[in-house]
GROMACS .gro file of N, CA, C and O in nm:
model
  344
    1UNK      N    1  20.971 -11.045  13.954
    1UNK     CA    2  20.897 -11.118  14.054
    1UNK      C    3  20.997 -11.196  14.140
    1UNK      O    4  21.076 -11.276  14.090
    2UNK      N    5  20.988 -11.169  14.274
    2UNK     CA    6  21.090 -11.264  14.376
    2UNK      C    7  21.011 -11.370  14.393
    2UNK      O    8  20.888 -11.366  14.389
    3UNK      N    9  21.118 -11.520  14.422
    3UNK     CA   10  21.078 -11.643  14.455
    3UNK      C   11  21.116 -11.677  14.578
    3UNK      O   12  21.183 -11.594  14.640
    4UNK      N   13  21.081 -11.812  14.643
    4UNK     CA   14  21.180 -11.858  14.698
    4UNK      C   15  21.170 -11.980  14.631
    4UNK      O   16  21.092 -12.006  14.539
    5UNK      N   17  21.264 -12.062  14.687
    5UNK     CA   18  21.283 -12.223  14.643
    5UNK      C   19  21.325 -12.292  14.740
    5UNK      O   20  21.426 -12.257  14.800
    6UNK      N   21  21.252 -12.412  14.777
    6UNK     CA   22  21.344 -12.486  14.854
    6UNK      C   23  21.376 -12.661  14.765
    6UNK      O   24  21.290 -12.749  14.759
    7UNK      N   25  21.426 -12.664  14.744
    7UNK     CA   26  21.519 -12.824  14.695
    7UNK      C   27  21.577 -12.897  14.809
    7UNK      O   28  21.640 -12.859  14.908
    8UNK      N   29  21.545 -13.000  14.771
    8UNK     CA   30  21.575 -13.148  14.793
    8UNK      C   31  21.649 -13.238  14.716
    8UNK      O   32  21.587 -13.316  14.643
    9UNK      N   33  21.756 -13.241  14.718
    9UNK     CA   34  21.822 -13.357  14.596
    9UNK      C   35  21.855 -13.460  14.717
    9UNK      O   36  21.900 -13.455  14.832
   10UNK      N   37  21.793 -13.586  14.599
   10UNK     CA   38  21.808 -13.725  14.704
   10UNK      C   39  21.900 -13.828  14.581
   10UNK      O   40  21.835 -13.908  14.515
   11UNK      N   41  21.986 -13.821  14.569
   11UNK     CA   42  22.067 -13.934  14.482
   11UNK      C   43  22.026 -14.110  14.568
   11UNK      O   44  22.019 -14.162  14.680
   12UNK      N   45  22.011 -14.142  14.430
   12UNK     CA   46  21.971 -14.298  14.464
   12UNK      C   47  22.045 -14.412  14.470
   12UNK      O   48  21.999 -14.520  14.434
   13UNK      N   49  22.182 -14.396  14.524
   13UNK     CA   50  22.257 -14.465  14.482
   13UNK      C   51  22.379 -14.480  14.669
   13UNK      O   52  22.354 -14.420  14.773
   14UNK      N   53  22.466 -14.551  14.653
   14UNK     CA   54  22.584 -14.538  14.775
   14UNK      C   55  22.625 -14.452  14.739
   14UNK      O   56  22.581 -14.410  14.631
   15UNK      N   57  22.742 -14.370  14.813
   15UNK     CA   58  22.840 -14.318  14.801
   15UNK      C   59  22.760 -14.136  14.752
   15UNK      O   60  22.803 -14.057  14.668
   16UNK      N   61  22.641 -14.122  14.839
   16UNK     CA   62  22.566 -14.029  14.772
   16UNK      C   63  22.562 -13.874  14.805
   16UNK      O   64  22.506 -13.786  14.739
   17UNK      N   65  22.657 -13.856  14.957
   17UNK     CA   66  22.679 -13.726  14.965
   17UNK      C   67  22.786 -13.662  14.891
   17UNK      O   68  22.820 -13.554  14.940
   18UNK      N   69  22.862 -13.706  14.767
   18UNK     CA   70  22.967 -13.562  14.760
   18UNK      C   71  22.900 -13.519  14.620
   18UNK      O   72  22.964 -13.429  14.566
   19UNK      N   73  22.801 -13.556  14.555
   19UNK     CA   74  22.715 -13.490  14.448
   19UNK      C   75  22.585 -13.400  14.503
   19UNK      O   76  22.521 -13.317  14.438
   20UNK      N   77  22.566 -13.437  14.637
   20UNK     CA   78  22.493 -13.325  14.720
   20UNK      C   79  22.560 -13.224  14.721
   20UNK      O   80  22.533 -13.127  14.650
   21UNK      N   81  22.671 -13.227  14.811
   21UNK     CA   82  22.778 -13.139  14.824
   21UNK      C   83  22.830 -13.055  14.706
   21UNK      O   84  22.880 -12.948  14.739
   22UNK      N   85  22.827 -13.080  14.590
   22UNK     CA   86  22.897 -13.044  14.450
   22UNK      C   87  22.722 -12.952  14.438
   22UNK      O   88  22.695 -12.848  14.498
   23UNK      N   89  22.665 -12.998  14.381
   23UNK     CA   90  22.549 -12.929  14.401
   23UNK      C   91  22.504 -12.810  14.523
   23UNK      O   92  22.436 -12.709  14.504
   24UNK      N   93  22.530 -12.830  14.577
   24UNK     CA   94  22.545 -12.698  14.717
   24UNK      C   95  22.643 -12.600  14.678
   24UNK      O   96  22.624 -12.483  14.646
   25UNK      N   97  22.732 -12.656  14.685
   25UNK     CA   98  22.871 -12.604  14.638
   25UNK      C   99  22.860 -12.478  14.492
   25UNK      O  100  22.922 -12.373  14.475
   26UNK      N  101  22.730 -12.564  14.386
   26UNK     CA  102  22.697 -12.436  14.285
   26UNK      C  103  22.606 -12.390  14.307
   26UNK      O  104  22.572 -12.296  14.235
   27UNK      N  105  22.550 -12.418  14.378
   27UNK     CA  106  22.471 -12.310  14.443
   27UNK      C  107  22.513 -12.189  14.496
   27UNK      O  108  22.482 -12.082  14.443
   28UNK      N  109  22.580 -12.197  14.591
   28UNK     CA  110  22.679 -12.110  14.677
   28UNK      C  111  22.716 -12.021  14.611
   28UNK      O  112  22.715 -11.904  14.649
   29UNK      N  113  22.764 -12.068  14.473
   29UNK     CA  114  22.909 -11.961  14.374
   29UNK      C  115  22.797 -11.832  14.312
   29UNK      O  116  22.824 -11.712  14.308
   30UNK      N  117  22.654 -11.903  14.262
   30UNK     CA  118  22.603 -11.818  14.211
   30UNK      C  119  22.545 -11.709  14.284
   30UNK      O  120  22.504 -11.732  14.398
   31UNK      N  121  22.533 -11.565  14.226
   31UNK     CA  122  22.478 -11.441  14.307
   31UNK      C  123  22.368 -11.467  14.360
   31UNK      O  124  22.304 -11.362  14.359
   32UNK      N  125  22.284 -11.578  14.423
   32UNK     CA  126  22.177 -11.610  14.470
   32UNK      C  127  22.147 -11.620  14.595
   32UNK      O  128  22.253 -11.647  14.650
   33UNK      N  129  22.029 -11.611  14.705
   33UNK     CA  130  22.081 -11.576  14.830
   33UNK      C  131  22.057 -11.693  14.857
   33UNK      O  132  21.937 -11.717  14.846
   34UNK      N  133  22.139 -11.810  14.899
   34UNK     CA  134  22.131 -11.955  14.996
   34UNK      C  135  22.156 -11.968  15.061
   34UNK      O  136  22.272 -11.948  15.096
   35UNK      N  137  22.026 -12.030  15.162
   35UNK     CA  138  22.049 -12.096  15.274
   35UNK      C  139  22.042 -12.232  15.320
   35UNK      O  140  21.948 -12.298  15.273
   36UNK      N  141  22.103 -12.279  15.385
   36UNK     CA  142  22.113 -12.445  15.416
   36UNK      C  143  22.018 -12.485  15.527
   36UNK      O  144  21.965 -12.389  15.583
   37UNK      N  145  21.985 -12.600  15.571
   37UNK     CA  146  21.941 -12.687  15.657
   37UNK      C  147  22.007 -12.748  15.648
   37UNK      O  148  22.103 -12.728  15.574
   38UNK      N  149  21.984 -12.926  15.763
   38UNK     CA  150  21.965 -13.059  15.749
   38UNK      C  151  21.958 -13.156  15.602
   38UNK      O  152  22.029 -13.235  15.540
   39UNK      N  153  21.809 -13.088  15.590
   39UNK     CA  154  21.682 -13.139  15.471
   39UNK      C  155  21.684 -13.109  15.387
   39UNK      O  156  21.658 -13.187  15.295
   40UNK      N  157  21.720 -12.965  15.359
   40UNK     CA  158  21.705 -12.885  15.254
   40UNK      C  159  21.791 -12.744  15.217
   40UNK      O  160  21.831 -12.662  15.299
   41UNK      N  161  21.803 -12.739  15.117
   41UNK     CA  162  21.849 -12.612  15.023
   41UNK      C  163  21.731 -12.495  15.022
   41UNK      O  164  21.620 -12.531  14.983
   42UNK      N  165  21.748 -12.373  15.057
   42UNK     CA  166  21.643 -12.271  14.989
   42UNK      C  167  21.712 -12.157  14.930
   42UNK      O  168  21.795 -12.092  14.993
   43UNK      N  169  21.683 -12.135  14.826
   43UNK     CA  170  21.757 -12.003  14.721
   43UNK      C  171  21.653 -11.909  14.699
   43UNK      O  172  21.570 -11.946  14.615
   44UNK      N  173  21.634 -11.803  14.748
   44UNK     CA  174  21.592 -11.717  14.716
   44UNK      C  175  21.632 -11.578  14.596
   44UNK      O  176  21.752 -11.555  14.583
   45UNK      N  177  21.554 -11.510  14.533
   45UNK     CA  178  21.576 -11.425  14.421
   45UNK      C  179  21.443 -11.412  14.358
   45UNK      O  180  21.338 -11.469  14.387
   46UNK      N  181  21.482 -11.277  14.213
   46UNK     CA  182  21.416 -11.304  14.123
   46UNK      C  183  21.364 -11.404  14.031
   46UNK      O  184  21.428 -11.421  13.927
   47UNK      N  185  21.286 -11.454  14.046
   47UNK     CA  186  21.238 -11.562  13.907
   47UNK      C  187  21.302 -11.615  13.807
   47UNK      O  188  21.302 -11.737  13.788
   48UNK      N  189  21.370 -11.520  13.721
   48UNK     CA  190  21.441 -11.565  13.573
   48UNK      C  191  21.555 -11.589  13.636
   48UNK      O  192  21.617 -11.687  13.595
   49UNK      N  193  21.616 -11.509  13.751
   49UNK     CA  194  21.776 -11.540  13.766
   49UNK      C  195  21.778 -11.723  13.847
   49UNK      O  196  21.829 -11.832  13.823
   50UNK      N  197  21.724 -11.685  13.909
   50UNK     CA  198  21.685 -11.834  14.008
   50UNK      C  199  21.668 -11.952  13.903
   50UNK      O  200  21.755 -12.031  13.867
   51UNK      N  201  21.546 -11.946  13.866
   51UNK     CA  202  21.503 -12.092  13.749
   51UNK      C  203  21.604 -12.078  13.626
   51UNK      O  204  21.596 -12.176  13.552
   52UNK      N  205  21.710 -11.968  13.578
   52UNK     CA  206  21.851 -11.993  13.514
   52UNK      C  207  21.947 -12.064  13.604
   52UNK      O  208  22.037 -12.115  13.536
   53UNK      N  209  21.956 -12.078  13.686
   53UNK     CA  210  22.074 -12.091  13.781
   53UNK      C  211  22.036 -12.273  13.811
   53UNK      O  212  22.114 -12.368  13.813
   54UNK      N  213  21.885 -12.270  13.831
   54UNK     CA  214  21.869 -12.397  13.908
   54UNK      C  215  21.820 -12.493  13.777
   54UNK      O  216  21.798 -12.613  13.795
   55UNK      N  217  21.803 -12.419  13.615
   55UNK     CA  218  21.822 -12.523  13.544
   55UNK      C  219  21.929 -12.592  13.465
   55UNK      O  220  21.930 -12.692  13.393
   56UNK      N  221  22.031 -12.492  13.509
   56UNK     CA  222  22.174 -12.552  13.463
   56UNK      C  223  22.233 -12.660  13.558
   56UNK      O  224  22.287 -12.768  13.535
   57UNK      N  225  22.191 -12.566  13.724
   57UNK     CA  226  22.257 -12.691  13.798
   57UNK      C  227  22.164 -12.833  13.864
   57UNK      O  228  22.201 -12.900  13.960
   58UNK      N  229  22.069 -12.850  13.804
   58UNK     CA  230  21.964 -12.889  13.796
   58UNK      C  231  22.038 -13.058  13.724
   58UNK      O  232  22.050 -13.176  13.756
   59UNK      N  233  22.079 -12.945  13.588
   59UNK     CA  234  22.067 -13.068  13.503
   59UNK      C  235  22.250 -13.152  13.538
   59UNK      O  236  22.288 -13.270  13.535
   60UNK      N  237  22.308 -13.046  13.562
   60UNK     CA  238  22.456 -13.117  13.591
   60UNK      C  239  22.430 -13.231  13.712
   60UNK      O  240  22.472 -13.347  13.707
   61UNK      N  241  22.356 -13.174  13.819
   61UNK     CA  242  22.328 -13.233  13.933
   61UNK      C  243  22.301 -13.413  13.847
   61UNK      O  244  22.373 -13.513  13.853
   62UNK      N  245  22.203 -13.397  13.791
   62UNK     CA  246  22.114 -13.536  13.752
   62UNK      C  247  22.242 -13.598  13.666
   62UNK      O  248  22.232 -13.720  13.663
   63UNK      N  249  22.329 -13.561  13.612
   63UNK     CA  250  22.418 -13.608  13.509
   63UNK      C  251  22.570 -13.638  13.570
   63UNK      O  252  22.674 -13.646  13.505
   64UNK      N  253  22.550 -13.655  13.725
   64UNK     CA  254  22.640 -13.652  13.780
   64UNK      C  255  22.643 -13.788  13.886
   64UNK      O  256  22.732 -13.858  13.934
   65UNK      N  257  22.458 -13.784  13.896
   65UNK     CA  258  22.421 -13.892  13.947
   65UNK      C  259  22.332 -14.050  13.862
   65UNK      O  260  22.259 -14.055  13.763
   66UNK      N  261  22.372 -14.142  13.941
   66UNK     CA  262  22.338 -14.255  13.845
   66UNK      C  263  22.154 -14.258  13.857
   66UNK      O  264  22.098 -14.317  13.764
   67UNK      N  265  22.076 -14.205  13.954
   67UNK     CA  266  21.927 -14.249  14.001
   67UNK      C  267  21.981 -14.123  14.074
   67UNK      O  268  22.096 -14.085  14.094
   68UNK      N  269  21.840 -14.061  14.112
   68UNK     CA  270  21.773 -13.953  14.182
   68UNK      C  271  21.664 -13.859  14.181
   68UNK      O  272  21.608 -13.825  14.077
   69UNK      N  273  21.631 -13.812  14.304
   69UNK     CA  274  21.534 -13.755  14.326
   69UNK      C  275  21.558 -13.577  14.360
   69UNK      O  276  21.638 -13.527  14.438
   70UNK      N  277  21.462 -13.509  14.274
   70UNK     CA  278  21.482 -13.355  14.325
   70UNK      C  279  21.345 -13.319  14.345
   70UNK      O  280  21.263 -13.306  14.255
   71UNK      N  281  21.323 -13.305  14.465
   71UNK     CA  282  21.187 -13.243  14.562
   71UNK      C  283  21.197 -13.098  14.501
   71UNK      O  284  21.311 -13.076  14.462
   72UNK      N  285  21.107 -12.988  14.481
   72UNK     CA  286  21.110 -12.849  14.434
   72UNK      C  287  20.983 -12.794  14.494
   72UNK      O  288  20.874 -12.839  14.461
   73UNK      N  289  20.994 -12.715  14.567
   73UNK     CA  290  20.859 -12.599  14.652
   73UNK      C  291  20.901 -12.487  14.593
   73UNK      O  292  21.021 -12.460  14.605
   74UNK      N  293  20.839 -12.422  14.540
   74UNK     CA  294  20.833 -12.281  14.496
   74UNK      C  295  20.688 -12.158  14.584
   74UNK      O  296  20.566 -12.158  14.567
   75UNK      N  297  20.751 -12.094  14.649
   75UNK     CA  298  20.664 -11.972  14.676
   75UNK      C  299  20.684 -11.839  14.577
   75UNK      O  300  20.780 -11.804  14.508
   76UNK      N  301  20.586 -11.795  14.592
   76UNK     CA  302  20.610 -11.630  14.520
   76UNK      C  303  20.629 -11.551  14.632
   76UNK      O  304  20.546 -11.528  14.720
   77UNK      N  305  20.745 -11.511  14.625
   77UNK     CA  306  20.758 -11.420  14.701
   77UNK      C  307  20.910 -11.497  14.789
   77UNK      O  308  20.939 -11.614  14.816
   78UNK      N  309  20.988 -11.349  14.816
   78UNK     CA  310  21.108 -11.376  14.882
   78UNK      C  311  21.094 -11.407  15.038
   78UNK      O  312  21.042 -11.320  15.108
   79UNK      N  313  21.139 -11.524  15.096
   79UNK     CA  314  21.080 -11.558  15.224
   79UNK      C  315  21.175 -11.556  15.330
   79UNK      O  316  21.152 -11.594  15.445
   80UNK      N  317  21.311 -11.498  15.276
   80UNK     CA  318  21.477 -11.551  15.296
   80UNK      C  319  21.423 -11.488  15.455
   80UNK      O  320  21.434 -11.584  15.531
   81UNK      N  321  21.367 -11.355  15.544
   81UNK     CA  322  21.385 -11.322  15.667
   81UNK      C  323  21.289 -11.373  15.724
   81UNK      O  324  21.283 -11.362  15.847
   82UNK      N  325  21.190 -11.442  15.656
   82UNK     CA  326  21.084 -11.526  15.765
   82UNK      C  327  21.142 -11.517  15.899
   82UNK      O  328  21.263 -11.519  15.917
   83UNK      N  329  21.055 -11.507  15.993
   83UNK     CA  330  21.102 -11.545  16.134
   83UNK      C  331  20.952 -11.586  16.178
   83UNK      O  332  20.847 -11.532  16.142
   84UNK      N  333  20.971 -11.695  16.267
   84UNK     CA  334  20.826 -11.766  16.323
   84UNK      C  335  20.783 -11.659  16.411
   84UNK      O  336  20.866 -11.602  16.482
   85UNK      N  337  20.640 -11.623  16.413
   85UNK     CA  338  20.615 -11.516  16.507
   85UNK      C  339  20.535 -11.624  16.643
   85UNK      O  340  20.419 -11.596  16.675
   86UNK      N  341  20.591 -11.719  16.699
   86UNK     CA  342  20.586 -11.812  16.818
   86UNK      C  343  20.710 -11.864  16.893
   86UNK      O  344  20.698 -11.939  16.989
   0.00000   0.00000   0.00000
């Protein structure tokens, strides 16, 4: 089953973008297809490979930071070529 995902990590603390960044950063390495925004992270894939990937870096993410927040949208279905039809 393909997903997509989009994440939000909000660290609660100063000094709060380079554990964003470190987090992006494993995102990136893994065979997963990511894309960036502004706002948000979206990883698209299969199901098991995705929710493996995003509960390891999931948990490093939180253990890296002192307070934070991780926003999580899940669709079924791979959404990675969406294009707005407007």
């Amino acid at each position: 089953m393909k997903i997509s995902v989009e994440l939000t990590l909000t660290p609660i603390q100063d000094d709060y973008e380079p554990s964003i960044i470190h987090f992006i950063k494993k995102l990136r390495a893994s065979n997963l297809n990511v894309l960036e925004n502004p706002l948000s992270t979206q990883v698209y894939g299969d199901y098991d490979e995705v929710m493996k990937v995003l509960t390891t870096e999931i948990k490093e993410a939180f253990e890296l930071i002192e307070r934070g927040l991780l926003y999580m949208k899940i669709v079924k279905s791979d959404r990675h070529d969406y294009e707005p039809h407007f």
